[in-house]
CSV table of C-alpha atoms and ligand atoms in Angstrom, one decimal:
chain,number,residue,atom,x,y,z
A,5,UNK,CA,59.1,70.4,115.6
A,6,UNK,CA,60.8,71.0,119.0
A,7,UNK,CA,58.5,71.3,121.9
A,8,UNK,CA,59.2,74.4,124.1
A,9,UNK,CA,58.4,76.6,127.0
A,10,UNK,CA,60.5,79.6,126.5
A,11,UNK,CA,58.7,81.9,129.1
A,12,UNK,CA,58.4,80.7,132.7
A,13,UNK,CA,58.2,82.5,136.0
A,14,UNK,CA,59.5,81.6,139.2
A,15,UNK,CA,60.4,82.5,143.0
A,16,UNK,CA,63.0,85.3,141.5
A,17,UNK,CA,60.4,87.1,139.8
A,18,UNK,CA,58.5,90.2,142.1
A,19,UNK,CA,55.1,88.3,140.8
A,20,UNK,CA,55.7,84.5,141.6
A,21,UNK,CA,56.5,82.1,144.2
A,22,UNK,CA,57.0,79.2,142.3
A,23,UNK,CA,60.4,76.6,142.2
A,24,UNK,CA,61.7,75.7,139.3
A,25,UNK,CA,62.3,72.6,139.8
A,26,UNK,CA,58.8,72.0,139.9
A,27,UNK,CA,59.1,74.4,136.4
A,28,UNK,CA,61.6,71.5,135.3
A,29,UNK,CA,59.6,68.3,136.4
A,30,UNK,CA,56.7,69.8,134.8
A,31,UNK,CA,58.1,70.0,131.6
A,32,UNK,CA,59.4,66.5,131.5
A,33,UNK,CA,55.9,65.2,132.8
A,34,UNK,CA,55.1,67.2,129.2
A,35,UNK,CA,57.3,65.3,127.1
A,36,UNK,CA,59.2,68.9,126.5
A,37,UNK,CA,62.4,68.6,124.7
A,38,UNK,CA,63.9,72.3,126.3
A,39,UNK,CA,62.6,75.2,128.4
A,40,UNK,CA,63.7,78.7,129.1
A,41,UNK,CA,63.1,80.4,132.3
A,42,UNK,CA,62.6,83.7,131.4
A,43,UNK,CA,61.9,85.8,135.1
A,44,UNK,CA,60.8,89.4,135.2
A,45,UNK,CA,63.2,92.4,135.4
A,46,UNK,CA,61.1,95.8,134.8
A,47,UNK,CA,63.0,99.2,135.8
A,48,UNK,CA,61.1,101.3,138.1
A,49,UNK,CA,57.7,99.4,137.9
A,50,UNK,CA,54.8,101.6,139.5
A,51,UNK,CA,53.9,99.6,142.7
A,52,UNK,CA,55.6,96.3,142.5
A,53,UNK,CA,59.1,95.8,142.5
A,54,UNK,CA,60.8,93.5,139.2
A,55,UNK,CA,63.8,93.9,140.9
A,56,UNK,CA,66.1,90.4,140.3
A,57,UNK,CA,68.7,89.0,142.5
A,58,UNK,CA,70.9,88.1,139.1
A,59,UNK,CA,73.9,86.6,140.8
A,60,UNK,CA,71.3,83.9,142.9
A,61,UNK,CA,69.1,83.4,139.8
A,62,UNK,CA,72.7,82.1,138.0
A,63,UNK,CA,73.6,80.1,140.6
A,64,UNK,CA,70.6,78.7,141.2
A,65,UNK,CA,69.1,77.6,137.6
A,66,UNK,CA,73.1,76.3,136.2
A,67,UNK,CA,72.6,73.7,139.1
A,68,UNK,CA,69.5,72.4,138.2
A,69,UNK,CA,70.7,72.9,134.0
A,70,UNK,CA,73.5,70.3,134.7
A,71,UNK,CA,71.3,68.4,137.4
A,72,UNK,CA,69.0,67.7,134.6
A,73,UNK,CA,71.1,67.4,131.6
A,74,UNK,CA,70.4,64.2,130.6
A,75,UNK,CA,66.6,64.9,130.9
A,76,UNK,CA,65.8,68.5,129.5
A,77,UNK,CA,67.6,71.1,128.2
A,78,UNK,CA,67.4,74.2,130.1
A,79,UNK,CA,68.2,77.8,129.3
A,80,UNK,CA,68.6,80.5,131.7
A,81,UNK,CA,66.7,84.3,130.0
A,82,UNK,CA,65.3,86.8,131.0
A,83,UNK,CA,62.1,88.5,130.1
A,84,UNK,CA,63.1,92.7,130.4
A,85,UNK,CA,60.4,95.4,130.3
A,86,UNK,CA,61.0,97.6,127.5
A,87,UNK,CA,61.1,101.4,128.8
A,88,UNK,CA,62.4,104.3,126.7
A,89,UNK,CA,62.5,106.0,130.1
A,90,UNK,CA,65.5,103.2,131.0
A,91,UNK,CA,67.0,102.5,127.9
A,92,UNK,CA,70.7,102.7,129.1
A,93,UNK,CA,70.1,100.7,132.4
A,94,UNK,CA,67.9,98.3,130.6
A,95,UNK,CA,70.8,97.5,127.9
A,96,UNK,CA,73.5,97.8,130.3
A,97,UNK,CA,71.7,95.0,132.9
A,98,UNK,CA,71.0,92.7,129.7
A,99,UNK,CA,74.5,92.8,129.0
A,100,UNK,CA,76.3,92.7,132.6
A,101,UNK,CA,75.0,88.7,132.4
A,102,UNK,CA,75.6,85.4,130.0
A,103,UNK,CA,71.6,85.3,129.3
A,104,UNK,CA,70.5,82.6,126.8
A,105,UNK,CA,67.6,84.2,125.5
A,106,UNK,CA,65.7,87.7,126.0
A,107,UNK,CA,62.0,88.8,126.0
A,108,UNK,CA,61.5,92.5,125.0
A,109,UNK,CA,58.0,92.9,126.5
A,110,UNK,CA,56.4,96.5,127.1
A,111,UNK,CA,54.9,96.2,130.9
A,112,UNK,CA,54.9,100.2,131.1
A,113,UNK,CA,54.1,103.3,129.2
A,114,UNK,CA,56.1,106.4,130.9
A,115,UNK,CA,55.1,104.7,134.1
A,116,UNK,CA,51.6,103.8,133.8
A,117,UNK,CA,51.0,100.7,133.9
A,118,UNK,CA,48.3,98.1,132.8
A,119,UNK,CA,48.3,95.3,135.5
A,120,UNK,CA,46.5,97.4,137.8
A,121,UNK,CA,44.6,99.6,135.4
A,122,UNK,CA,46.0,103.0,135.5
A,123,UNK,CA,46.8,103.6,131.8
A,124,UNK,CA,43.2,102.7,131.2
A,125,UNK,CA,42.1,105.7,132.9
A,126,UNK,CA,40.3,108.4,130.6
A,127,UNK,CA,41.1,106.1,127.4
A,128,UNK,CA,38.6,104.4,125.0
A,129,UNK,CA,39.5,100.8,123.8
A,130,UNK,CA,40.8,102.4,120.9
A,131,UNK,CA,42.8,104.8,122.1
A,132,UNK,CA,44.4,102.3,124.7
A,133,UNK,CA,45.4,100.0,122.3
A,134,UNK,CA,46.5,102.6,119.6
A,135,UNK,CA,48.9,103.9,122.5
A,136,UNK,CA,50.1,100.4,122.7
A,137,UNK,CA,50.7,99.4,119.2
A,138,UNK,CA,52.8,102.8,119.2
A,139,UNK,CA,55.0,102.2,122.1
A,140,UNK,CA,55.5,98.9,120.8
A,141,UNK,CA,56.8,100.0,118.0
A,142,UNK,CA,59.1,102.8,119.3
A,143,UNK,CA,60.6,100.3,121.8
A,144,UNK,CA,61.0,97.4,119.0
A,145,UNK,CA,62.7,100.5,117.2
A,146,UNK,CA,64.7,101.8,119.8
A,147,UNK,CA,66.1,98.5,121.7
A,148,UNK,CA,68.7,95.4,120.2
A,149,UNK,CA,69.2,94.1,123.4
A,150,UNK,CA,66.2,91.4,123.0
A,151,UNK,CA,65.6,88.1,121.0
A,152,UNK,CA,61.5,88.2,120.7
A,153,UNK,CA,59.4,90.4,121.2
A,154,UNK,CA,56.7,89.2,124.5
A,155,UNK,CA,52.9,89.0,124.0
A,156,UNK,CA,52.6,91.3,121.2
A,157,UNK,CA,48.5,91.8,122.5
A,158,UNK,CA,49.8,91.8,126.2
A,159,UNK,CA,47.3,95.2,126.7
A,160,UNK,CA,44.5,92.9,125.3
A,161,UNK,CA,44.4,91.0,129.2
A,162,UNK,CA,44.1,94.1,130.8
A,163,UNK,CA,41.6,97.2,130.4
A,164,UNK,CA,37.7,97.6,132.1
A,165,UNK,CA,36.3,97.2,128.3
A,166,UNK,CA,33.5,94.4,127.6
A,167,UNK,CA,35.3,93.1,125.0
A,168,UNK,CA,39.0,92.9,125.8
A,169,UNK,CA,39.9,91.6,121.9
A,170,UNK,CA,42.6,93.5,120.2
A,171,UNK,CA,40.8,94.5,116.7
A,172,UNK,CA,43.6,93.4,114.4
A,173,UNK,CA,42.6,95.0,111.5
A,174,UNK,CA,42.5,98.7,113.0
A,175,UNK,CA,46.0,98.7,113.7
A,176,UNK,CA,47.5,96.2,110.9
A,177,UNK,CA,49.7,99.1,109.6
A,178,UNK,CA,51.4,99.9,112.9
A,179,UNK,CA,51.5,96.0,113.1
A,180,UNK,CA,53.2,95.8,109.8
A,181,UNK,CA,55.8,98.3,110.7
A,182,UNK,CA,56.2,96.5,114.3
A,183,UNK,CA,56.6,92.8,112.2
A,184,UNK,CA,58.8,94.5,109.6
A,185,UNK,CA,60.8,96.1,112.4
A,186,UNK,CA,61.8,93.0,114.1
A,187,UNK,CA,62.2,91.0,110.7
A,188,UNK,CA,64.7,94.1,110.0
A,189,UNK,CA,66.7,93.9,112.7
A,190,UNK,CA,66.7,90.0,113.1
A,191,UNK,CA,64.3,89.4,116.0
A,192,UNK,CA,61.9,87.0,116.4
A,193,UNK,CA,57.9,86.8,118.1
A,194,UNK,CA,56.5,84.7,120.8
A,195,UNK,CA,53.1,83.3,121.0
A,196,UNK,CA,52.4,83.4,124.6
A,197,UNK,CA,49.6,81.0,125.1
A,198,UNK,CA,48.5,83.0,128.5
A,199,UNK,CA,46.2,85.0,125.6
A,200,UNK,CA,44.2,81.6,125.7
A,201,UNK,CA,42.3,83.1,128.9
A,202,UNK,CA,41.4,86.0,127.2
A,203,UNK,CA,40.3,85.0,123.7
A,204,UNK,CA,40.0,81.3,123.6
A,205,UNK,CA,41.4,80.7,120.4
A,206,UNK,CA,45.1,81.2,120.5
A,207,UNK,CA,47.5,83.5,122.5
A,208,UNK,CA,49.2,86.7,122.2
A,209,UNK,CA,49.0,87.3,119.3
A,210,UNK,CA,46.9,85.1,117.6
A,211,UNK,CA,48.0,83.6,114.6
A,212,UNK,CA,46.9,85.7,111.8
A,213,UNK,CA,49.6,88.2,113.1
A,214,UNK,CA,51.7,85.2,113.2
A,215,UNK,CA,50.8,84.4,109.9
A,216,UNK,CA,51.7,87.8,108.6
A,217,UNK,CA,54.8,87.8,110.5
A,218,UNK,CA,55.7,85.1,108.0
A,219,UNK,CA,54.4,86.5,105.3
A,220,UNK,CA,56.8,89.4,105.3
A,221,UNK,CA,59.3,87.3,105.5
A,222,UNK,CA,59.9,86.4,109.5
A,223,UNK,CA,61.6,82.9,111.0
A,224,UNK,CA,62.2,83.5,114.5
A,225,UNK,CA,59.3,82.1,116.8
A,226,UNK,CA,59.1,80.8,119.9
A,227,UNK,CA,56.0,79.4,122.3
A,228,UNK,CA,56.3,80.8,126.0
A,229,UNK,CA,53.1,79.8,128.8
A,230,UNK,CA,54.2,83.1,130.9
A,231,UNK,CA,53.5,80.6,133.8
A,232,UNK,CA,53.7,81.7,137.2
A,233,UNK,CA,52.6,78.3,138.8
A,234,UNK,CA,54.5,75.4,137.7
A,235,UNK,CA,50.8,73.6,136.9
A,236,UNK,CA,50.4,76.3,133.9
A,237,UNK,CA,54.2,75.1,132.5
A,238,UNK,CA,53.7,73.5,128.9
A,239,UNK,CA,50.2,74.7,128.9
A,240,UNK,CA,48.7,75.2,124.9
A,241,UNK,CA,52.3,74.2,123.7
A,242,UNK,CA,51.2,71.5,122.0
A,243,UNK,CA,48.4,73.7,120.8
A,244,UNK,CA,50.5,76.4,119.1
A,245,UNK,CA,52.7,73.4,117.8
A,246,UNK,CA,50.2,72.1,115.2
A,247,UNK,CA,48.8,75.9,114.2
A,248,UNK,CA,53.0,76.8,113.3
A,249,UNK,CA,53.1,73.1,111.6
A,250,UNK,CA,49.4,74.1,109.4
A,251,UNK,CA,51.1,78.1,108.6
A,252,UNK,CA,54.2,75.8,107.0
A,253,UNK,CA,56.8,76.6,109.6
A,254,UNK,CA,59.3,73.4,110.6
A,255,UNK,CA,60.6,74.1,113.9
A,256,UNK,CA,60.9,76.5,116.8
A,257,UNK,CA,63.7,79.0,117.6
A,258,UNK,CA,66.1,78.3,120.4
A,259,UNK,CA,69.1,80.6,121.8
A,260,UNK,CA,72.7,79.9,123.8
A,261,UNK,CA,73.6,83.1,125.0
A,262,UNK,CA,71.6,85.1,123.0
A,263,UNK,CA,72.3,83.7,119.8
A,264,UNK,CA,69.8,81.2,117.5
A,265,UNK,CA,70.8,78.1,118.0
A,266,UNK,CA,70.9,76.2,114.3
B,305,HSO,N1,54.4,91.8,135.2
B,305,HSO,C1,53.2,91.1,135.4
B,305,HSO,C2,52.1,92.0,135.8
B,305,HSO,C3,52.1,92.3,137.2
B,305,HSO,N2,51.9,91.4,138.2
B,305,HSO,C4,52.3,93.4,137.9
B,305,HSO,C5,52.0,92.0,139.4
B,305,HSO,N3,52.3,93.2,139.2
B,305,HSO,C6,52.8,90.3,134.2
B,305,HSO,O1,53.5,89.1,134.2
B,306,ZN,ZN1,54.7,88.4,135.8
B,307,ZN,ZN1,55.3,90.1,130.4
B,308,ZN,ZN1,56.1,87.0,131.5
């Protein structure tokens, strides 16, 4: 099995300073046979701006792809809030630009967002994540312009509640629809191992989605860190390696412009 980072931040994204060539020598120190950057573009974010400069970004990470050619492969992505408020723009900016690979993540719900709390407000755990699982699955519905869907339990690092952990089992129909959704229309699932934080065990989502993911037939996975420092790059990778290798799976998913590479 392939080792991969196929979600990284850097300097383009509104929420990270880091360069990524540090991203890159990172990865080699890891042993990592190919990384993706993946930076942030989210239409009409409440309070910060996920504005990116795309023709810079290009320029910038083909340099450092053929720089480091003989060392790593490198793809150039993009990781694209999913917002039924922006569905034209969103489709028409994924496909204005060559991107390898493409993270539908939901960031937003009719513009509240979780980072800094405000969907939370006047919702119980439950009805938070309900919400969430719902969206999800409208947006996994409504959009083709992605290749996996980001942090499936994303909502599960954010929200005032004791216990932060997504209760799997409350919401394994809409999960079932939202796996059988992707597996439908061809798209793949992450496991973003910045969920470590938050439950210890795994990322987002753990692996007994993962495992049902499979189950119902789904082949498309990919590992991402969601680093935003280049010290978190590679981080659980290894991890989330030997849990795919235990639930039978051979090797990771990678893209060239937007397709699975075989
Ligand atoms: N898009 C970020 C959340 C955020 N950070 C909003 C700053 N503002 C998650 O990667
Ligand atoms: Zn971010
Ligand atoms: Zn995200
Ligand atoms: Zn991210």
């Amino acid at each position: 099995m392939r080792a991969i980072d196929y979600h990284m931040h850097t300097k383009f994204s509104g929420d990270s300073e880091a360069d990524p060539r540090a991203h890159i020598e990172q990865a080699i120190a890891l042993g990592l046979d190919e990384i993706c950057f993946t930076d942030h573009r989210d239409f009409d974010y409440p309070i910060d701006t996920f504005a990116l400069d795309t023709p810079a970004y290009f320029q910038e990470l083909t340099a450092l792809q053929k720089e480091y050619a003989d060392r790593i492969k490198i793809k150039i992505g993009v990781e694209i809030g999913l917002d039924l408020d922006h569905k034209e723009e969103i489709e028409a900016f994924i496909n204005a630009s060559p991107y390898d690979f493409v993270i539908g993540s939901i960031h937003v719900i009719h513009h509240t967002e979780f980072y800094y709390g405000d969907f939370f407000h006047g919702k119980s755990k439950d009805q938070a994540h309900e919400a969430f699982f719902k969206e999800t699955l409208k947006c996994v519905q409504a959009f083709d312009c992605f290749n996996v869907l980001g942090h499936m339990d994303y909502i599960m690092r954010y929200g005032p509640y004791v216990d932060k952990r997504v209760d799997h089992g409350k919401w394994q129909s809409l999960i079932d629809e939202i796996l059988k959704t992707l597996i439908k229309k061809g798209k793949g699932i992450e496991v973003n191992t910045s969920g470590y934080k938050v439950n210890g065990c795994c990322g987002f989502p753990n692996f007994d989605v993962i495992k049902r993911y499979l189950q119902l037939g789904g082949t498309i996975l990919t590992i991402g860190t969601d680093a935003h420092t280049s010290d978190r790059v590679g981080e659980h990778v290894y991890d989330v390696m030997g849990h795919y290798a235990h639930l039978g799976v051979s090797d990771v998913s990678t893209f060239t412009k937007r397709v699975k590479d075989s």
